[in-house]
C-alpha positions as YAML, in Angstrom:
chain: A
units: angstrom
residues:
- id: 1
  name: MET
  ca: [-2.17, -9.17, 14.21]
- id: 2
  name: THR
  ca: [-0.22, -5.91, 13.87]
- id: 3
  name: THR
  ca: [-1.57, -3.71, 11.09]
- id: 4
  name: ARG
  ca: [0.45, -1.34, 8.92]
- id: 5
  name: LEU
  ca: [-1.24, 1.57, 10.70]
- id: 6
  name: ARG
  ca: [-0.44, 0.27, 14.17]
- id: 7
  name: ARG
  ca: [3.19, -0.38, 13.21]
- id: 8
  name: ALA
  ca: [3.48, 3.14, 11.79]
- id: 9
  name: VAL
  ca: [2.05, 4.59, 15.00]
- id: 10
  name: GLN
  ca: [4.49, 2.56, 17.10]
- id: 11
  name: ASP
  ca: [7.41, 3.58, 14.84]
- id: 12
  name: ARG
  ca: [6.32, 7.25, 15.04]
- id: 13
  name: GLU
  ca: [6.11, 7.60, 11.26]
- id: 14
  name: PHE
  ca: [4.30, 10.56, 9.73]
- id: 15
  name: LEU
  ca: [0.89, 8.98, 9.21]
- id: 16
  name: ILE
  ca: [-1.14, 9.29, 6.01]
- id: 17
  name: THR
  ca: [-4.77, 8.24, 5.76]
- id: 18
  name: ALA
  ca: [-7.37, 9.16, 3.16]
- id: 19
  name: GLU
  ca: [-11.13, 9.01, 3.15]
- id: 20
  name: ILE
  ca: [-13.15, 6.67, 0.94]
- id: 21
  name: THR
  ca: [-16.92, 6.93, 0.54]
- id: 22
  name: PRO
  ca: [-18.82, 3.63, 0.13]
- id: 23
  name: PRO
  ca: [-21.13, 3.29, -2.89]
- id: 24
  name: LYS
  ca: [-24.77, 4.29, -2.86]
- id: 25
  name: GLY
  ca: [-25.93, 0.95, -4.23]
- id: 26
  name: GLY
  ca: [-24.69, -2.59, -4.62]
- id: 27
  name: ASN
  ca: [-21.85, -2.08, -7.10]
- id: 28
  name: ALA
  ca: [-18.54, -1.37, -5.36]
- id: 29
  name: SER
  ca: [-16.40, -1.18, -8.52]
- id: 30
  name: HIS
  ca: [-16.02, 2.61, -8.58]
- id: 31
  name: MET
  ca: [-15.16, 2.73, -4.86]
- id: 32
  name: LEU
  ca: [-12.52, 0.06, -5.43]
- id: 33
  name: GLU
  ca: [-11.16, 1.89, -8.47]
- id: 34
  name: MET
  ca: [-10.71, 5.06, -6.38]
- id: 35
  name: ALA
  ca: [-9.25, 3.15, -3.45]
- id: 36
  name: LEU
  ca: [-6.62, 1.46, -5.61]
- id: 37
  name: TRP
  ca: [-5.07, 4.90, -6.21]
- id: 38
  name: LEU
  ca: [-4.25, 4.97, -2.50]
- id: 39
  name: LYS
  ca: [-2.28, 1.73, -2.51]
- id: 40
  name: ASN
  ca: [1.24, 2.28, -1.12]
- id: 41
  name: ARG
  ca: [0.52, 6.00, -0.67]
- id: 42
  name: VAL
  ca: [-1.43, 5.83, 2.60]
- id: 43
  name: HIS
  ca: [-1.09, 3.76, 5.75]
- id: 44
  name: ALA
  ca: [-4.84, 3.11, 5.69]
- id: 45
  name: ALA
  ca: [-8.03, 4.11, 3.85]
- id: 46
  name: ASN
  ca: [-10.72, 5.47, 6.13]
- id: 47
  name: ILE
  ca: [-14.19, 4.19, 5.17]
- id: 48
  name: THR
  ca: [-17.05, 6.47, 6.15]
- id: 49
  name: ASP
  ca: [-20.10, 5.13, 8.01]
- id: 50
  name: GLY
  ca: [-23.24, 6.96, 6.93]
- id: 51
  name: SER
  ca: [-21.46, 10.32, 6.85]
- id: 52
  name: ARG
  ca: [-23.88, 13.27, 7.07]
- id: 53
  name: ALA
  ca: [-26.59, 10.65, 7.74]
- id: 54
  name: VAL
  ca: [-26.77, 9.75, 4.04]
- id: 55
  name: VAL
  ca: [-27.48, 6.09, 3.32]
- id: 56
  name: ARG
  ca: [-24.65, 4.16, 1.65]
- id: 57
  name: MET
  ca: [-23.17, 0.67, 1.73]
- id: 58
  name: SER
  ca: [-22.10, -0.28, 5.24]
- id: 59
  name: SER
  ca: [-18.59, 0.69, 6.27]
- id: 60
  name: LEU
  ca: [-18.06, -2.88, 7.45]
- id: 61
  name: ALA
  ca: [-18.82, -4.40, 4.03]
- id: 62
  name: ALA
  ca: [-16.87, -1.71, 2.14]
- id: 63
  name: SER
  ca: [-13.87, -2.20, 4.46]
- id: 64
  name: ALA
  ca: [-13.95, -5.95, 3.88]
- id: 65
  name: ILE
  ca: [-13.90, -5.40, 0.10]
- id: 66
  name: LEU
  ca: [-10.84, -3.17, 0.32]
- id: 67
  name: TYR
  ca: [-9.12, -5.61, 2.69]
- id: 68
  name: GLN
  ca: [-9.61, -8.36, 0.09]
- id: 69
  name: HIS
  ca: [-7.65, -6.18, -2.35]
- id: 70
  name: ASP
  ca: [-4.76, -5.58, 0.07]
- id: 71
  name: ILE
  ca: [-5.82, -2.03, 0.96]
- id: 72
  name: GLU
  ca: [-5.72, -1.59, 4.72]
- id: 73
  name: PRO
  ca: [-8.99, -0.03, 5.93]
- id: 74
  name: ILE
  ca: [-10.02, 1.97, 8.95]
- id: 75
  name: CYS
  ca: [-13.64, 0.98, 9.47]
- id: 76
  name: GLN
  ca: [-15.67, 3.86, 10.85]
- id: 77
  name: MET
  ca: [-18.29, 2.79, 13.38]
- id: 78
  name: ALA
  ca: [-21.04, 5.29, 14.26]
- id: 79
  name: CYS
  ca: [-23.44, 4.94, 17.17]
- id: 80
  name: ARG
  ca: [-26.38, 6.62, 15.45]
- id: 81
  name: ASP
  ca: [-27.74, 3.56, 13.63]
- id: 82
  name: ARG
  ca: [-26.93, 0.66, 15.99]
- id: 83
  name: ASN
  ca: [-27.93, -0.28, 19.50]
- id: 84
  name: VAL
  ca: [-25.38, -1.81, 21.84]
- id: 85
  name: ILE
  ca: [-26.15, -5.31, 20.53]
- id: 86
  name: GLY
  ca: [-25.62, -4.27, 16.92]
- id: 87
  name: LEU
  ca: [-22.39, -2.43, 17.73]
- id: 88
  name: GLN
  ca: [-20.94, -5.49, 19.44]
- id: 89
  name: ALA
  ca: [-22.07, -7.78, 16.64]
- id: 90
  name: ASP
  ca: [-20.43, -5.59, 13.99]
- id: 91
  name: LEU
  ca: [-17.22, -5.22, 15.99]
- id: 92
  name: MET
  ca: [-16.99, -9.00, 16.39]
- id: 93
  name: GLY
  ca: [-17.72, -9.42, 12.69]
- id: 94
  name: ALA
  ca: [-15.05, -6.89, 11.76]
- id: 95
  name: HIS
  ca: [-12.47, -8.80, 13.80]
- id: 96
  name: ALA
  ca: [-13.48, -12.12, 12.25]
- id: 97
  name: LEU
  ca: [-13.08, -10.62, 8.75]
- id: 98
  name: GLY
  ca: [-9.53, -9.52, 9.55]
- id: 99
  name: LEU
  ca: [-10.37, -5.85, 10.06]
- id: 100
  name: ARG
  ca: [-8.53, -4.31, 13.01]
- id: 101
  name: ASN
  ca: [-8.64, -0.50, 12.68]
- id: 102
  name: ILE
  ca: [-11.82, 1.12, 13.99]
- id: 103
  name: LEU
  ca: [-12.71, 4.82, 14.16]
- id: 104
  name: ALA
  ca: [-15.29, 5.26, 16.94]
- id: 105
  name: LEU
  ca: [-17.82, 7.98, 16.15]
- id: 106
  name: THR
  ca: [-21.05, 9.26, 17.65]
- id: 107
  name: GLY
  ca: [-22.54, 9.93, 14.20]
- id: 108
  name: ASP
  ca: [-24.13, 12.91, 12.47]
- id: 109
  name: PRO
  ca: [-27.75, 13.75, 13.36]
- id: 110
  name: VAL
  ca: [-30.40, 11.96, 11.31]
- id: 111
  name: LYS
  ca: [-32.14, 15.18, 10.30]
- id: 112
  name: ALA
  ca: [-29.00, 16.27, 8.43]
- id: 113
  name: GLY
  ca: [-29.31, 13.41, 5.94]
- id: 114
  name: ASP
  ca: [-31.51, 11.92, 3.25]
- id: 115
  name: HIS
  ca: [-33.80, 9.98, 5.61]
- id: 116
  name: PRO
  ca: [-34.80, 12.64, 8.17]
- id: 117
  name: GLN
  ca: [-37.79, 10.53, 9.22]
- id: 118
  name: ALA
  ca: [-35.55, 7.65, 10.40]
- id: 119
  name: ARG
  ca: [-35.17, 6.89, 14.09]
- id: 120
  name: ALA
  ca: [-31.79, 7.54, 15.63]
- id: 121
  name: VAL
  ca: [-30.49, 5.02, 18.17]
- id: 122
  name: PHE
  ca: [-27.56, 6.52, 20.08]
- id: 123
  name: ASP
  ca: [-27.46, 3.79, 22.75]
- id: 124
  name: LEU
  ca: [-23.85, 4.90, 23.10]
- id: 125
  name: GLU
  ca: [-21.73, 7.83, 21.96]
- id: 126
  name: SER
  ca: [-18.09, 7.82, 20.89]
- id: 127
  name: VAL
  ca: [-16.51, 7.75, 24.38]
- id: 128
  name: ARG
  ca: [-18.67, 4.85, 25.55]
- id: 129
  name: LEU
  ca: [-18.05, 3.07, 22.24]
- id: 130
  name: LEU
  ca: [-14.31, 3.34, 22.87]
- id: 131
  name: LYS
  ca: [-14.86, 1.85, 26.33]
- id: 132
  name: LEU
  ca: [-16.88, -0.98, 24.77]
- id: 133
  name: ILE
  ca: [-14.07, -1.74, 22.29]
- id: 134
  name: ASP
  ca: [-11.61, -1.85, 25.19]
- id: 135
  name: LYS
  ca: [-13.87, -4.34, 27.00]
- id: 136
  name: LEU
  ca: [-14.19, -6.56, 23.93]
- id: 137
  name: ASN
  ca: [-10.41, -6.48, 23.51]
- id: 138
  name: LYS
  ca: [-10.12, -7.74, 27.09]
- id: 139
  name: GLY
  ca: [-12.58, -10.56, 26.42]
- id: 140
  name: PHE
  ca: [-15.76, -9.14, 27.96]
- id: 141
  name: ASP
  ca: [-19.04, -7.90, 26.51]
- id: 142
  name: PHE
  ca: [-20.99, -4.76, 27.43]
- id: 143
  name: ASN
  ca: [-22.48, -6.55, 30.44]
- id: 144
  name: ASP
  ca: [-19.05, -7.71, 31.68]
- id: 145
  name: LYS
  ca: [-19.74, -11.31, 30.64]
- id: 146
  name: SER
  ca: [-16.74, -13.18, 29.28]
- id: 147
  name: LEU
  ca: [-16.59, -13.93, 25.55]
- id: 148
  name: PRO
  ca: [-16.44, -17.75, 25.22]
- id: 149
  name: ASP
  ca: [-15.03, -17.56, 21.69]
- id: 150
  name: GLY
  ca: [-12.16, -15.27, 22.50]
- id: 151
  name: PRO
  ca: [-11.34, -11.57, 22.81]
- id: 152
  name: LEU
  ca: [-11.02, -9.10, 19.97]
- id: 153
  name: GLU
  ca: [-7.88, -7.27, 18.89]
- id: 154
  name: LEU
  ca: [-9.07, -3.92, 17.59]
- id: 155
  name: PHE
  ca: [-7.01, -0.75, 17.20]
- id: 156
  name: ALA
  ca: [-9.39, 2.08, 18.06]
- id: 157
  name: GLY
  ca: [-9.19, 5.71, 17.08]
- id: 158
  name: ALA
  ca: [-11.41, 8.74, 17.61]
- id: 159
  name: ALA
  ca: [-12.28, 12.08, 16.06]
- id: 160
  name: VAL
  ca: [-11.28, 15.50, 17.39]
- id: 161
  name: ASP
  ca: [-12.24, 19.03, 16.36]
- id: 162
  name: VAL
  ca: [-9.07, 21.02, 17.01]
- id: 163
  name: GLN
  ca: [-10.84, 24.25, 15.93]
- id: 164
  name: SER
  ca: [-13.66, 23.86, 18.45]
- id: 165
  name: LYS
  ca: [-14.67, 27.20, 20.00]
- id: 166
  name: SER
  ca: [-15.10, 25.54, 23.40]
- id: 167
  name: LYS
  ca: [-11.50, 24.98, 24.46]
- id: 168
  name: SER
  ca: [-12.37, 23.58, 27.87]
- id: 169
  name: GLY
  ca: [-14.95, 21.23, 26.35]
- id: 170
  name: LEU
  ca: [-12.46, 20.14, 23.70]
- id: 171
  name: GLN
  ca: [-9.85, 19.28, 26.33]
- id: 172
  name: ARG
  ca: [-12.32, 17.39, 28.56]
- id: 173
  name: ARG
  ca: [-13.62, 15.29, 25.66]
- id: 174
  name: PHE
  ca: [-10.10, 14.59, 24.35]
- id: 175
  name: GLU
  ca: [-9.00, 13.43, 27.81]
- id: 176
  name: ARG
  ca: [-12.09, 11.23, 28.15]
- id: 177
  name: LYS
  ca: [-11.33, 9.58, 24.80]
- id: 178
  name: ILE
  ca: [-7.73, 8.95, 25.85]
- id: 179
  name: GLU
  ca: [-8.94, 7.36, 29.11]
- id: 180
  name: ALA
  ca: [-11.45, 5.26, 27.13]
- id: 181
  name: GLY
  ca: [-8.67, 3.77, 24.98]
- id: 182
  name: ALA
  ca: [-8.27, 5.89, 21.82]
- id: 183
  name: GLN
  ca: [-4.93, 5.09, 20.17]
- id: 184
  name: PHE
  ca: [-5.00, 7.76, 17.45]
- id: 185
  name: PHE
  ca: [-7.05, 10.83, 16.56]
- id: 186
  name: GLN
  ca: [-8.38, 12.05, 13.24]
- id: 187
  name: SER
  ca: [-9.23, 15.74, 13.20]
- id: 188
  name: GLN
  ca: [-12.02, 17.51, 11.42]
- id: 189
  name: LEU
  ca: [-11.03, 19.73, 8.48]
- id: 190
  name: VAL
  ca: [-8.24, 22.11, 9.56]
- id: 191
  name: THR
  ca: [-7.72, 25.53, 8.01]
- id: 192
  name: ASP
  ca: [-6.41, 27.43, 11.06]
- id: 193
  name: PHE
  ca: [-2.96, 25.99, 11.68]
- id: 194
  name: GLU
  ca: [-2.27, 28.38, 14.55]
- id: 195
  name: CYS
  ca: [-5.26, 26.79, 16.25]
- id: 196
  name: LEU
  ca: [-3.82, 23.33, 15.53]
- id: 197
  name: ASP
  ca: [-0.47, 24.43, 16.98]
- id: 198
  name: LYS
  ca: [-2.14, 25.61, 20.20]
- id: 199
  name: PHE
  ca: [-4.07, 22.36, 20.46]
- id: 200
  name: MET
  ca: [-0.91, 20.32, 20.01]
- id: 201
  name: GLN
  ca: [0.96, 22.29, 22.66]
- id: 202
  name: GLN
  ca: [-1.81, 22.79, 25.22]
- id: 203
  name: VAL
  ca: [-3.89, 19.62, 24.90]
- id: 204
  name: ALA
  ca: [-2.35, 16.85, 22.78]
- id: 205
  name: SER
  ca: [1.04, 17.16, 24.47]
- id: 206
  name: LEU
  ca: [-0.55, 15.72, 27.62]
- id: 207
  name: ALA
  ca: [-1.01, 12.37, 25.85]
- id: 208
  name: ASP
  ca: [1.42, 10.57, 23.57]
- id: 209
  name: LYS
  ca: [-1.11, 9.74, 20.85]
- id: 210
  name: PRO
  ca: [-0.85, 10.74, 17.18]
- id: 211
  name: ILE
  ca: [-3.10, 13.49, 15.80]
- id: 212
  name: LEU
  ca: [-3.91, 13.41, 12.07]
- id: 213
  name: ALA
  ca: [-4.85, 16.85, 10.73]
- id: 214
  name: GLY
  ca: [-7.84, 16.83, 8.40]
- id: 215
  name: ILE
  ca: [-6.87, 18.11, 4.94]
- id: 216
  name: PHE
  ca: [-9.65, 18.74, 2.39]
- id: 217
  name: LEU
  ca: [-9.18, 19.01, -1.38]
- id: 218
  name: LEU
  ca: [-11.07, 22.18, -2.32]
- id: 219
  name: LYS
  ca: [-12.09, 21.94, -5.97]
- id: 220
  name: SER
  ca: [-13.31, 25.52, -6.49]
- id: 221
  name: ALA
  ca: [-14.40, 28.67, -4.69]
- id: 222
  name: LYS
  ca: [-18.00, 27.46, -5.04]
- id: 223
  name: ASN
  ca: [-17.04, 24.19, -3.35]
- id: 224
  name: ALA
  ca: [-15.45, 26.09, -0.45]
- id: 225
  name: VAL
  ca: [-18.50, 28.34, 0.00]
- id: 226
  name: PHE
  ca: [-20.78, 25.28, -0.02]
- id: 227
  name: LEU
  ca: [-18.72, 23.64, 2.72]
- id: 228
  name: ASN
  ca: [-18.81, 26.76, 4.89]
- id: 229
  name: LYS
  ca: [-22.58, 26.95, 4.50]
- id: 230
  name: ASN
  ca: [-23.55, 23.29, 4.82]
- id: 231
  name: VAL
  ca: [-20.96, 21.44, 6.92]
- id: 232
  name: PRO
  ca: [-21.00, 22.21, 10.66]
- id: 233
  name: GLY
  ca: [-17.65, 23.34, 12.07]
- id: 234
  name: VAL
  ca: [-16.05, 24.12, 8.68]
- id: 235
  name: GLN
  ca: [-14.44, 27.56, 8.56]
- id: 236
  name: ILE
  ca: [-12.61, 28.05, 5.24]
- id: 237
  name: PRO
  ca: [-11.14, 31.57, 5.36]
- id: 238
  name: ASP
  ca: [-11.92, 34.22, 2.76]
- id: 239
  name: HIS
  ca: [-8.34, 34.44, 1.48]
- id: 240
  name: ILE
  ca: [-8.42, 30.76, 0.43]
- id: 241
  name: ILE
  ca: [-11.81, 31.20, -1.24]
- id: 242
  name: GLN
  ca: [-10.49, 34.25, -3.10]
- id: 243
  name: ARG
  ca: [-7.36, 32.36, -4.14]
- id: 244
  name: LEU
  ca: [-9.53, 29.64, -5.68]
- id: 245
  name: ALA
  ca: [-11.78, 32.23, -7.34]
- id: 246
  name: ASP
  ca: [-8.79, 33.99, -8.93]
- id: 247
  name: ALA
  ca: [-7.13, 30.78, -10.17]
- id: 248
  name: ALA
  ca: [-7.18, 29.96, -13.89]
- id: 249
  name: HIS
  ca: [-7.41, 26.28, -12.91]
- id: 250
  name: PRO
  ca: [-9.17, 26.05, -9.51]
- id: 251
  name: LEU
  ca: [-8.70, 22.29, -9.09]
- id: 252
  name: GLU
  ca: [-4.93, 22.59, -9.60]
- id: 253
  name: GLU
  ca: [-4.91, 25.46, -7.09]
- id: 254
  name: GLY
  ca: [-6.84, 23.26, -4.66]
- id: 255
  name: ILE
  ca: [-4.16, 20.57, -5.00]
- id: 256
  name: LYS
  ca: [-1.46, 23.18, -4.23]
- id: 257
  name: ILE
  ca: [-3.39, 24.41, -1.18]
- id: 258
  name: ALA
  ca: [-3.81, 20.86, 0.16]
- id: 259
  name: ALA
  ca: [-0.10, 20.15, -0.36]
- id: 260
  name: GLU
  ca: [0.87, 23.37, 1.43]
- id: 261
  name: GLN
  ca: [-1.37, 22.40, 4.35]
- id: 262
  name: ILE
  ca: [0.23, 18.96, 4.55]
- id: 263
  name: LYS
  ca: [3.64, 20.63, 4.80]
- id: 264
  name: LEU
  ca: [2.35, 22.82, 7.63]
- id: 265
  name: ALA
  ca: [0.91, 19.77, 9.41]
- id: 266
  name: GLN
  ca: [4.29, 17.99, 9.17]
- id: 267
  name: GLN
  ca: [5.75, 20.67, 11.43]
- id: 268
  name: LEU
  ca: [2.98, 20.38, 14.02]
- id: 269
  name: CYS
  ca: [1.56, 16.87, 14.33]
- id: 270
  name: GLN
  ca: [2.11, 13.21, 13.45]
- id: 271
  name: GLY
  ca: [-0.06, 12.82, 10.39]
- id: 272
  name: VAL
  ca: [-2.76, 13.94, 7.99]
- id: 273
  name: HIS
  ca: [-6.14, 12.62, 6.97]
- id: 274
  name: ILE
  ca: [-6.89, 13.62, 3.35]
- id: 275
  name: MET
  ca: [-10.47, 14.13, 2.22]
- id: 276
  name: ALA
  ca: [-10.61, 14.33, -1.59]
- id: 277
  name: ILE
  ca: [-14.29, 13.51, -1.97]
- id: 278
  name: LYS
  ca: [-15.01, 11.93, -5.39]
- id: 279
  name: ARG
  ca: [-11.40, 12.65, -6.50]
- id: 280
  name: GLU
  ca: [-9.46, 10.11, -4.45]
- id: 281
  name: ASP
  ca: [-7.40, 9.53, -7.61]
- id: 282
  name: LEU
  ca: [-5.76, 12.91, -6.94]
- id: 283
  name: VAL
  ca: [-4.42, 11.93, -3.50]
- id: 284
  name: PRO
  ca: [-1.09, 10.64, -4.95]
- id: 285
  name: LYS
  ca: [-0.62, 13.94, -6.81]
- id: 286
  name: ILE
  ca: [-1.32, 15.95, -3.64]
- id: 287
  name: LEU
  ca: [1.24, 13.85, -1.76]
- id: 288
  name: ASP
  ca: [3.79, 14.23, -4.57]
- id: 289
  name: VAL
  ca: [3.42, 18.02, -4.55]
- id: 290
  name: ALA
  ca: [3.83, 17.94, -0.76]
- id: 291
  name: GLY
  ca: [6.98, 15.83, -1.10]
- id: 292
  name: ILE
  ca: [5.54, 12.83, 0.73]
- id: 293
  name: PRO
  ca: [7.07, 9.53, -0.50]
- id: 294
  name: PRO
  ca: [5.19, 6.21, -0.79]
- id: 295
  name: VAL
  ca: [4.63, 4.36, 2.48]
- id: 296
  name: HIS
  ca: [6.45, 1.16, 3.40]
- id: 297
  name: ASN
  ca: [4.64, -2.16, 3.76]
...
């Protein structure tokens, strides 16, 4: 089964994905309401899996709900909470439910979240998870035993931090993920587009795989300061914080900033991943301001 995302990658379209956070409880109605705003505006909705180690509905279940409503999901799969048996079970279950797009992640540390006393698993990390997905796609399990009920057909992606201070480490890990089978890459939040340009020219150019620049909707100067202080790797520059602080309507200014960043990304890479936490309904407006038309089925 060829997904909309896979077709868009093959056709070299400018890719649009947006993040959706699963509910913290059993009622998925608000998540679905937010996700419906993304219909025909993104190639896929990316469903987080215990982001920042905060407990929420499983990415697998949330992805299945969106799929039932004709919203193509990317199901994040983190190694933190599952051993190698659980990872394989969930990947097989995802395939059986019709889910094909998987973002392979190591997972945020447990101590960063709301259950710091929980035990982390980390049987695998993202590179080995990509290798496992490749094995399952070829009809073999982790132990190289054949799958009697057929292979999987998953389209695996990975994360990349294009603003990493360790350039040699960034290149080594990117190359390892390519070798392990990553078909697309979603970047962490990008604010330094010169850094993204260097990454595209010096690292990504070695592999013909799409890079989606992470674009965050900043809602206020306070929001930007919070991100700098509490989210590892985030480096929102002072001039953007000041711009938000000076704005009469900070949220509207945040929409303009996100749209400007999308336009910059269009000149450098093959897509964007929009993070509009709790305001997914504003993603269409951001795309309109950026001049991005609806996506084709």
